[in-house]
Amino acid sequence: MIDVIRVSGGYGKTDVLQDISFAVKPGEFLGILGPNGSGKTTLLKMLSGTIAPRSGEVLLECRSVGAYQTKELARKMAVLPQKTEQAFSFTVEETVQFGRYAYQSGLFRQLTAEDHDIVKRVMKQTDTLRFAQKSIHELSGGEQQRVYLAQALAQEPEYLLLDEPTSFLDLSFQKSLLDLMKQETAASKLAVVGVFHDVNIASLYCDRLLLLKDGKAEVLDRPEAALSAERIGRVYDTGITALDHPQRANPQFTIKAKTIPQKTEPLFLKERIEQYLPHGIAFSADRPLRLLSPEGGFAWRRKLVFASGNNSGWPHDLSAFEDETLFIQHDTELADCHIVSSESGDLCIVGMKDTAGRLIMWVLVDGCLQDGQFVKAISTAANAAAQHHVPCGDVLVAATQSGRSADQAAFLIQIQNKTAACVKALKD
């Protein structure tokens, strides 16, 4: 186990870190997050014994990390730095073999058969075996990073320290490297401590997260407890939006990009809504819309197409619709369509009634909606139809996600009123 006990210190007389305490157990993946200058790399150097804390101590298995001899420590702990410079042009295989140095003894330090087997195994794990006879200098930055990871794994460490391990890797290799780390923590009880810039990746792969700000521990906890939009925004001093991962409870975040105001036409001009009764309706926007529909859940689209019946009268080839279109196929032809919009043009209700008397509703919003507001808009429109004793088949909500955020109460009242007016017109 690594025990960090009230550690403070840094470089010279300047304390980069102040009163940091935590422990890392075998089989755990701990992530360290924080903005530039918060002390992430300094803390990693203290864990590895590269620099000593001014106060407090770092214990490796109940013994000060600074008390270990170099080879003795290398058999316990490996470090993968952010960037490694290698002056000599060794081959990839030779570079990985350096990871066995801590296990060699005697004057001539020859690799044993076991050493060769371990080197081959870790090169397979990191997908570097195919580069074995290439010079390390012939590889890209991402390929070199995987070679140095193989070198670290060749040490067969019990503890692995990673300083921004995915910096030079493309998405595929980021995933494969971190999947390998998770596999090793589970299979061999390897303890991994990694410094990350990418909050989302750290959230997905780390068992616990230590969030630093100005050299102090902001929080240490599981990702779902440690991370929130408010905390991340405050620590990194930037606008953040929280997202739900579709398969995991681990929080995800996106930055709020600055919106440059642009002159655009009103979104819901009636000219944008094409009616081809009884065969369908099409709506085209001049910008992407975020929508929630029964067919596809949440998605971004520029065009909505509702096609009914056998489509023999539809003026377009329905098989040729582009990816930016949400295409909805209905088995019954449309009997009528009615459109109600607000005077400001920021809300438009498109109501369609099929020949069986069922309603299909589109709620189109020129504004910014939270996920919960999409859901509430659907239920509000459906309830408004139900109050007029008209069965409502499907309700779709689409929003530009630009401009002002909708006021919850006023927004829902407006939807209820406009939907009721639309339903009444279709019913009559």
Short mmCIF file of C-alpha atoms in Angstrom, two decimals:
data_model
loop_
_atom_site.label_atom_id
_atom_site.label_comp_id
_atom_site.label_asym_id
_atom_site.label_seq_id
_atom_site.Cartn_x
_atom_site.Cartn_y
_atom_site.Cartn_z
CA MET A 1 0.00 0.00 0.00
CA ILE A 2 1.05 3.59 -0.65
CA ASP A 3 0.33 5.92 2.28
CA VAL A 4 0.61 9.67 1.77
CA ILE A 5 0.53 11.34 5.19
CA ARG A 6 0.03 15.11 5.42
CA VAL A 7 2.52 15.86 2.65
CA SER A 8 3.55 19.45 1.87
CA GLY A 9 6.39 20.70 -0.29
CA GLY A 10 7.56 21.36 -3.79
CA TYR A 11 10.66 23.01 -5.23
CA GLY A 12 13.05 25.08 -3.13
CA LYS A 13 11.19 27.17 -0.57
CA THR A 14 7.94 27.16 -2.53
CA ASP A 15 5.25 24.74 -1.35
CA VAL A 16 3.37 23.49 -4.41
CA LEU A 17 1.42 20.98 -2.30
CA GLN A 18 -0.14 21.60 1.09
CA ASP A 19 -1.23 18.96 3.60
CA ILE A 20 -2.15 16.13 1.18
CA SER A 21 -3.18 12.75 2.60
CA PHE A 22 -4.51 9.59 0.96
CA ALA A 23 -3.79 5.87 0.53
CA VAL A 24 -3.71 3.59 -2.52
CA LYS A 25 -4.46 -0.09 -2.06
CA PRO A 26 -3.42 -3.03 -4.30
CA GLY A 27 -5.84 -3.44 -7.20
CA GLU A 28 -6.94 0.22 -7.12
CA PHE A 29 -6.78 2.81 -9.92
CA LEU A 30 -6.50 6.31 -8.43
CA GLY A 31 -6.75 9.34 -10.72
CA ILE A 32 -5.32 12.77 -9.93
CA LEU A 33 -7.08 15.73 -11.55
CA GLY A 34 -6.65 19.47 -11.43
CA PRO A 35 -5.81 22.51 -13.54
CA ASN A 36 -2.28 23.38 -14.65
CA GLY A 37 -0.13 24.35 -11.68
CA SER A 38 -2.27 22.56 -9.12
CA GLY A 39 0.55 20.17 -8.14
CA LYS A 40 -0.41 16.94 -9.97
CA THR A 41 3.04 16.10 -11.37
CA THR A 42 4.77 17.29 -8.20
CA LEU A 43 2.68 14.85 -6.19
CA LEU A 44 3.58 12.02 -8.57
CA LYS A 45 7.28 12.84 -8.13
CA MET A 46 6.88 12.65 -4.36
CA LEU A 47 5.20 9.24 -4.68
CA SER A 48 8.13 7.98 -6.76
CA GLY A 49 10.75 9.40 -4.39
CA THR A 50 12.15 11.77 -7.03
CA ILE A 51 11.62 14.73 -4.70
CA ALA A 52 11.18 14.62 -0.93
CA PRO A 53 8.33 16.41 0.83
CA ARG A 54 9.17 19.33 3.10
CA SER A 55 6.86 17.88 5.72
CA GLY A 56 4.84 14.71 6.02
CA GLU A 57 5.88 11.43 4.46
CA VAL A 58 5.19 8.95 1.67
CA LEU A 59 5.24 5.31 2.77
CA LEU A 60 5.51 2.35 0.45
CA GLU A 61 4.43 -0.76 2.33
CA CYS A 62 5.03 0.94 5.70
CA ARG A 63 8.51 2.14 4.74
CA SER A 64 9.55 5.60 3.54
CA VAL A 65 9.82 5.62 -0.24
CA GLY A 66 13.09 7.54 0.09
CA ALA A 67 14.64 4.70 2.11
CA TYR A 68 14.54 2.23 -0.80
CA GLN A 69 17.64 1.49 -2.90
CA THR A 70 17.18 2.25 -6.62
CA LYS A 71 16.88 -1.36 -7.81
CA GLU A 72 14.82 -2.35 -4.81
CA LEU A 73 12.33 0.44 -5.54
CA ALA A 74 12.28 -0.41 -9.28
CA ARG A 75 11.12 -3.93 -8.44
CA LYS A 76 8.20 -2.40 -6.55
CA MET A 77 7.30 0.68 -8.54
CA ALA A 78 7.42 1.77 -12.19
CA VAL A 79 6.89 5.26 -13.58
CA LEU A 80 5.60 6.23 -17.02
CA PRO A 81 6.45 9.93 -17.45
CA GLN A 82 4.59 12.34 -19.69
CA LYS A 83 7.42 12.40 -22.22
CA THR A 84 10.60 10.31 -22.38
CA GLU A 85 13.70 11.43 -24.25
CA GLN A 86 16.09 8.72 -25.44
CA ALA A 87 19.40 9.92 -26.82
CA PHE A 88 20.55 6.61 -28.33
CA SER A 89 18.71 4.85 -31.12
CA PHE A 90 17.95 1.53 -29.43
CA THR A 91 15.47 -0.84 -30.98
CA VAL A 92 12.01 -1.15 -29.49
CA GLU A 93 12.84 -4.59 -28.09
CA GLU A 94 16.04 -3.29 -26.47
CA THR A 95 14.11 -0.35 -24.99
CA VAL A 96 11.58 -2.68 -23.37
CA GLN A 97 14.37 -4.95 -22.12
CA PHE A 98 15.67 -2.05 -20.00
CA GLY A 99 12.65 -2.72 -17.80
CA ARG A 100 14.37 -5.92 -16.60
CA TYR A 101 17.45 -4.04 -15.35
CA ALA A 102 16.28 -4.14 -11.73
CA TYR A 103 16.34 -7.97 -11.81
CA GLN A 104 19.83 -8.35 -13.31
CA SER A 105 22.95 -8.94 -11.26
CA GLY A 106 26.60 -9.73 -11.77
CA LEU A 107 29.19 -8.16 -14.00
CA PHE A 108 27.76 -9.15 -17.39
CA ARG A 109 24.03 -8.77 -16.67
CA GLN A 110 22.61 -11.12 -19.26
CA LEU A 111 18.86 -11.49 -19.83
CA THR A 112 17.51 -14.85 -18.73
CA ALA A 113 14.91 -16.93 -20.58
CA GLU A 114 12.36 -15.67 -18.05
CA ASP A 115 13.34 -12.06 -18.85
CA HIS A 116 12.81 -12.68 -22.58
CA ASP A 117 9.41 -14.28 -21.92
CA ILE A 118 8.29 -11.29 -19.84
CA VAL A 119 9.48 -8.80 -22.46
CA LYS A 120 7.62 -10.66 -25.19
CA ARG A 121 4.46 -10.85 -23.08
CA VAL A 122 4.31 -7.13 -22.27
CA MET A 123 5.08 -6.23 -25.89
CA LYS A 124 2.10 -8.31 -26.94
CA GLN A 125 -0.04 -6.64 -24.29
CA THR A 126 0.88 -3.16 -25.54
CA ASP A 127 0.79 -4.07 -29.26
CA THR A 128 4.46 -3.17 -29.73
CA LEU A 129 5.81 -6.59 -30.73
CA ARG A 130 5.41 -5.69 -34.42
CA PHE A 131 7.88 -2.82 -33.90
CA ALA A 132 10.45 -5.02 -32.13
CA GLN A 133 13.38 -4.42 -34.49
CA LYS A 134 12.57 -0.81 -35.36
CA SER A 135 14.50 2.07 -33.86
CA ILE A 136 12.55 3.83 -31.11
CA HIS A 137 13.17 7.09 -33.02
CA GLU A 138 11.28 5.77 -36.06
CA LEU A 139 8.01 5.63 -34.13
CA SER A 140 5.37 8.28 -33.62
CA GLY A 141 4.85 9.89 -30.23
CA GLY A 142 1.89 7.64 -29.50
CA GLU A 143 3.77 4.50 -30.52
CA GLN A 144 6.73 5.50 -28.37
CA GLN A 145 4.42 5.99 -25.38
CA ARG A 146 3.19 2.42 -25.74
CA VAL A 147 6.80 1.18 -25.89
CA TYR A 148 7.65 2.97 -22.64
CA LEU A 149 4.50 1.53 -21.05
CA ALA A 150 5.77 -1.93 -22.08
CA GLN A 151 9.11 -1.07 -20.48
CA ALA A 152 7.34 -0.11 -17.25
CA LEU A 153 5.26 -3.30 -17.25
CA ALA A 154 8.43 -5.34 -17.86
CA GLN A 155 9.53 -4.28 -14.38
CA GLU A 156 6.58 -6.34 -13.08
CA PRO A 157 5.80 -3.59 -10.60
CA GLU A 158 3.24 -3.73 -7.83
CA TYR A 159 2.69 0.03 -8.23
CA LEU A 160 2.54 1.97 -11.50
CA LEU A 161 2.63 5.77 -11.70
CA LEU A 162 1.33 7.38 -14.90
CA ASP A 163 1.84 11.05 -15.80
CA GLU A 164 -0.78 11.93 -18.41
CA PRO A 165 -0.48 8.49 -20.07
CA THR A 166 -2.84 9.24 -22.98
CA SER A 167 -1.34 12.59 -24.08
CA PHE A 168 0.08 11.34 -27.37
CA LEU A 169 -2.41 8.57 -28.11
CA ASP A 170 -5.34 8.56 -30.50
CA LEU A 171 -8.76 7.47 -29.24
CA SER A 172 -8.28 3.79 -30.05
CA PHE A 173 -4.97 3.51 -28.22
CA GLN A 174 -6.21 5.61 -25.28
CA LYS A 175 -8.93 3.04 -24.80
CA SER A 176 -6.66 0.01 -25.26
CA LEU A 177 -4.04 1.37 -22.84
CA LEU A 178 -6.56 2.20 -20.12
CA ASP A 179 -8.46 -1.06 -20.66
CA LEU A 180 -5.14 -2.84 -20.10
CA MET A 181 -4.54 -0.87 -16.89
CA LYS A 182 -7.99 -1.79 -15.57
CA GLN A 183 -7.41 -5.42 -16.49
CA GLU A 184 -4.07 -5.45 -14.67
CA THR A 185 -5.52 -3.89 -11.52
CA ALA A 186 -8.17 -6.61 -11.45
CA ALA A 187 -6.01 -9.58 -12.47
CA SER A 188 -2.65 -8.92 -10.79
CA LYS A 189 -3.72 -6.44 -8.09
CA LEU A 190 -1.50 -3.78 -9.66
CA ALA A 191 -2.04 -0.39 -7.98
CA VAL A 192 -2.14 2.44 -10.52
CA VAL A 193 -1.91 6.17 -9.81
CA GLY A 194 -2.43 8.35 -12.87
CA VAL A 195 -2.38 12.09 -13.54
CA PHE A 196 -5.06 13.11 -16.05
CA HIS A 197 -6.08 16.24 -17.91
CA ASP A 198 -9.17 14.59 -19.40
CA VAL A 199 -11.86 14.60 -16.71
CA ASN A 200 -14.16 12.28 -18.71
CA ILE A 201 -11.54 9.56 -19.20
CA ALA A 202 -10.51 9.73 -15.54
CA SER A 203 -14.16 9.44 -14.50
CA LEU A 204 -14.65 6.31 -16.62
CA TYR A 205 -11.50 4.40 -15.64
CA CYS A 206 -10.51 5.43 -12.11
CA ASP A 207 -11.91 3.84 -8.95
CA ARG A 208 -11.34 7.05 -6.99
CA LEU A 209 -10.37 10.59 -7.94
CA LEU A 210 -8.23 13.14 -6.11
CA LEU A 211 -9.08 16.63 -7.29
CA LEU A 212 -6.42 19.27 -6.61
CA LYS A 213 -6.76 23.06 -6.66
CA ASP A 214 -3.91 25.41 -5.77
CA GLY A 215 -1.97 22.54 -4.22
CA LYS A 216 -4.76 21.49 -1.87
CA ALA A 217 -7.06 18.47 -1.97
CA GLU A 218 -10.50 19.63 -3.10
CA VAL A 219 -12.06 16.17 -2.83
CA LEU A 220 -11.11 12.49 -2.77
CA ASP A 221 -13.92 10.08 -3.60
CA ARG A 222 -15.53 7.82 -6.20
CA PRO A 223 -16.10 9.59 -9.55
CA GLU A 224 -19.87 9.78 -9.13
CA ALA A 225 -19.43 11.43 -5.72
CA ALA A 226 -16.35 13.55 -6.47
CA LEU A 227 -17.41 15.13 -9.75
CA SER A 228 -20.17 17.63 -10.35
CA ALA A 229 -20.60 20.44 -12.85
CA GLU A 230 -20.45 23.00 -10.04
CA ARG A 231 -17.22 21.59 -8.59
CA ILE A 232 -15.47 21.08 -11.94
CA GLY A 233 -16.51 24.56 -13.09
CA ARG A 234 -15.15 26.11 -9.88
CA VAL A 235 -11.86 24.17 -9.82
CA TYR A 236 -11.09 24.71 -13.51
CA ASP A 237 -12.70 28.18 -13.60
CA THR A 238 -14.70 27.52 -16.75
CA GLY A 239 -18.26 26.88 -17.85
CA ILE A 240 -19.16 23.18 -17.70
CA THR A 241 -22.25 21.18 -18.58
CA ALA A 242 -22.84 17.76 -17.00
CA LEU A 243 -23.87 14.85 -19.22
CA ASP A 244 -25.27 11.41 -18.45
CA HIS A 245 -23.24 8.50 -19.79
CA PRO A 246 -25.67 6.09 -21.52
CA GLN A 247 -24.23 2.96 -19.84
CA ARG A 248 -22.40 4.07 -16.69
CA ALA A 249 -23.10 6.13 -13.58
CA ASN A 250 -19.73 7.84 -14.03
CA PRO A 251 -20.31 11.56 -14.68
CA GLN A 252 -19.25 13.13 -17.96
CA PHE A 253 -18.78 16.80 -18.83
CA THR A 254 -18.52 19.13 -21.79
CA ILE A 255 -17.29 22.71 -21.90
CA LYS A 256 -19.66 25.54 -22.72
CA ALA A 257 -18.30 27.02 -25.93
CA LYS A 258 -18.79 30.75 -26.41
CA THR A 259 -21.71 31.43 -28.70
CA ILE A 260 -21.13 34.08 -31.34
CA PRO A 261 -24.44 35.83 -32.09
CA GLN A 262 -25.51 35.36 -35.69
CA LYS A 263 -28.36 36.85 -37.62
CA THR A 264 -30.75 34.05 -38.45
CA GLU A 265 -34.23 33.91 -39.84
CA PRO A 266 -37.07 33.06 -37.48
CA LEU A 267 -36.90 29.31 -36.98
CA PHE A 268 -40.55 28.47 -37.34
CA LEU A 269 -41.67 30.24 -40.49
CA LYS A 270 -44.60 28.32 -41.89
CA GLU A 271 -42.72 28.15 -45.19
CA ARG A 272 -40.32 25.70 -43.49
CA ILE A 273 -43.14 23.23 -42.85
CA GLU A 274 -44.10 21.33 -46.01
CA GLN A 275 -47.43 19.54 -46.05
CA TYR A 276 -48.04 16.65 -48.43
CA LEU A 277 -51.38 15.44 -47.14
CA PRO A 278 -52.32 12.67 -46.89
CA HIS A 279 -48.77 11.40 -47.27
CA GLY A 280 -46.79 13.32 -44.67
CA ILE A 281 -45.13 16.44 -43.27
CA ALA A 282 -41.53 17.71 -43.52
CA PHE A 283 -39.81 20.41 -41.46
CA SER A 284 -36.38 21.85 -42.29
CA ALA A 285 -34.31 24.05 -39.96
CA ASP A 286 -31.33 26.27 -40.74
CA ARG A 287 -29.38 24.80 -37.80
CA PRO A 288 -29.18 21.46 -35.94
CA LEU A 289 -31.97 20.72 -33.48
CA ARG A 290 -31.70 18.56 -30.40
CA LEU A 291 -34.74 16.35 -30.23
CA LEU A 292 -36.36 13.67 -28.11
CA SER A 293 -38.51 11.23 -29.99
CA PRO A 294 -40.08 7.82 -29.28
CA GLU A 295 -38.16 6.39 -32.25
CA GLY A 296 -34.60 7.35 -31.40
CA GLY A 297 -34.39 8.99 -27.97
CA PHE A 298 -32.14 12.05 -27.91
CA ALA A 299 -30.45 13.03 -31.17
CA TRP A 300 -29.37 16.04 -33.25
CA ARG A 301 -31.09 16.55 -36.63
CA ARG A 302 -31.74 19.35 -39.13
CA LYS A 303 -34.79 17.89 -40.81
CA LEU A 304 -37.89 16.03 -39.60
CA VAL A 305 -39.94 13.89 -41.97
CA PHE A 306 -43.19 12.18 -41.04
CA ALA A 307 -44.35 9.86 -43.83
CA SER A 308 -47.64 7.99 -43.67
CA GLY A 309 -49.45 5.32 -45.65
CA ASN A 310 -47.80 3.86 -48.74
CA ASN A 311 -45.98 7.14 -49.60
CA SER A 312 -47.01 6.89 -53.24
CA GLY A 313 -47.74 10.62 -53.29
CA TRP A 314 -44.57 11.69 -51.48
CA PRO A 315 -42.52 14.00 -53.72
CA HIS A 316 -39.10 12.66 -52.65
CA ASP A 317 -37.24 9.34 -52.69
CA LEU A 318 -37.54 8.34 -49.03
CA SER A 319 -34.58 5.94 -49.26
CA ALA A 320 -32.24 8.82 -50.06
CA PHE A 321 -32.71 10.95 -46.95
CA GLU A 322 -29.44 12.17 -45.48
CA ASP A 323 -28.05 11.40 -42.01
CA GLU A 324 -29.21 14.75 -40.62
CA THR A 325 -32.85 13.77 -41.09
CA LEU A 326 -35.11 12.03 -38.59
CA PHE A 327 -37.41 9.92 -40.71
CA ILE A 328 -40.59 8.62 -39.07
CA GLN A 329 -42.73 6.06 -40.90
CA HIS A 330 -46.44 5.80 -40.01
CA ASP A 331 -48.80 3.06 -41.19
CA THR A 332 -51.90 5.23 -41.58
CA GLU A 333 -52.44 8.21 -43.87
CA LEU A 334 -52.92 11.71 -42.49
CA ALA A 335 -56.40 13.23 -42.48
CA ASP A 336 -55.46 16.73 -41.34
CA CYS A 337 -52.66 18.97 -40.07
CA HIS A 338 -52.79 22.16 -38.02
CA ILE A 339 -49.98 24.51 -36.93
CA VAL A 340 -50.07 26.90 -33.96
CA SER A 341 -47.13 29.17 -33.17
CA SER A 342 -46.43 31.88 -30.60
CA GLU A 343 -46.26 35.51 -31.68
CA SER A 344 -42.55 35.63 -30.87
CA GLY A 345 -41.91 32.57 -33.03
CA ASP A 346 -40.05 30.70 -30.26
CA LEU A 347 -42.66 27.94 -29.98
CA CYS A 348 -44.51 26.06 -32.70
CA ILE A 349 -46.93 23.14 -32.29
CA VAL A 350 -47.46 20.95 -35.33
CA GLY A 351 -50.46 18.67 -34.90
CA MET A 352 -51.25 15.82 -37.27
CA LYS A 353 -54.33 13.61 -37.20
CA ASP A 354 -54.40 10.30 -39.04
CA THR A 355 -57.42 8.61 -40.58
CA ALA A 356 -57.86 6.51 -37.41
CA GLY A 357 -58.34 9.68 -35.35
CA ARG A 358 -55.00 9.52 -33.53
CA LEU A 359 -52.85 12.61 -32.99
CA ILE A 360 -49.13 13.03 -33.66
CA MET A 361 -47.60 16.17 -32.12
CA TRP A 362 -44.35 18.03 -32.80
CA VAL A 363 -43.30 20.63 -30.23
CA LEU A 364 -40.65 22.89 -31.83
CA VAL A 365 -38.77 25.28 -29.53
CA ASP A 366 -36.37 28.08 -30.43
CA GLY A 367 -34.53 28.08 -27.09
CA CYS A 368 -32.44 26.04 -24.69
CA LEU A 369 -34.01 23.09 -22.84
CA GLN A 370 -32.59 20.85 -20.12
CA ASP A 371 -33.15 17.08 -20.48
CA GLY A 372 -35.93 17.14 -17.92
CA GLN A 373 -37.72 19.90 -19.83
CA PHE A 374 -37.80 17.75 -22.96
CA VAL A 375 -39.56 15.03 -20.96
CA LYS A 376 -41.96 17.48 -19.28
CA ALA A 377 -42.80 19.03 -22.67
CA ILE A 378 -43.80 15.60 -24.01
CA SER A 379 -46.02 14.82 -21.02
CA THR A 380 -47.58 18.32 -21.08
CA ALA A 381 -48.51 18.05 -24.75
CA ALA A 382 -49.87 14.53 -24.30
CA ASN A 383 -51.94 15.60 -21.27
CA ALA A 384 -53.35 18.58 -23.15
CA ALA A 385 -54.55 16.24 -25.89
CA ALA A 386 -56.00 13.81 -23.36
CA GLN A 387 -58.04 16.60 -21.75
CA HIS A 388 -59.87 16.97 -25.07
CA HIS A 389 -60.48 13.21 -25.20
CA VAL A 390 -58.31 12.78 -28.27
CA PRO A 391 -55.84 9.83 -28.27
CA CYS A 392 -52.28 11.05 -28.80
CA GLY A 393 -49.99 8.56 -30.54
CA ASP A 394 -46.53 10.15 -30.42
CA VAL A 395 -45.08 13.46 -29.23
CA LEU A 396 -41.71 14.74 -30.47
CA VAL A 397 -39.88 17.73 -28.96
CA ALA A 398 -37.12 19.57 -30.86
CA ALA A 399 -35.12 22.60 -29.68
CA THR A 400 -32.37 24.77 -31.14
CA GLN A 401 -30.48 24.75 -27.78
CA SER A 402 -29.46 28.35 -28.43
CA GLY A 403 -30.59 31.66 -27.00
CA ARG A 404 -32.19 31.94 -23.60
CA SER A 405 -33.16 29.03 -21.39
CA ALA A 406 -36.88 28.44 -21.16
CA ASP A 407 -38.63 29.44 -17.94
CA GLN A 408 -40.03 26.15 -16.67
CA ALA A 409 -43.51 27.21 -15.53
CA ALA A 410 -44.22 29.72 -18.32
CA PHE A 411 -42.83 27.34 -20.93
CA LEU A 412 -45.09 24.46 -19.90
CA ILE A 413 -48.18 26.70 -19.70
CA GLN A 414 -47.44 27.96 -23.21
CA ILE A 415 -47.10 24.39 -24.52
CA GLN A 416 -50.34 23.38 -22.83
CA ASN A 417 -52.27 26.33 -24.28
CA LYS A 418 -50.88 26.07 -27.81
CA THR A 419 -51.34 22.29 -27.86
CA ALA A 420 -54.92 22.66 -26.67
CA ALA A 421 -55.63 25.17 -29.44
CA CYS A 422 -54.06 22.84 -32.01
CA VAL A 423 -56.00 19.79 -30.74
CA LYS A 424 -59.27 21.74 -30.70
CA ALA A 425 -58.77 22.83 -34.32
CA LEU A 426 -58.04 19.26 -35.42
CA LYS A 427 -60.98 17.90 -33.44
CA ASP A 428 -63.41 20.39 -34.97
#
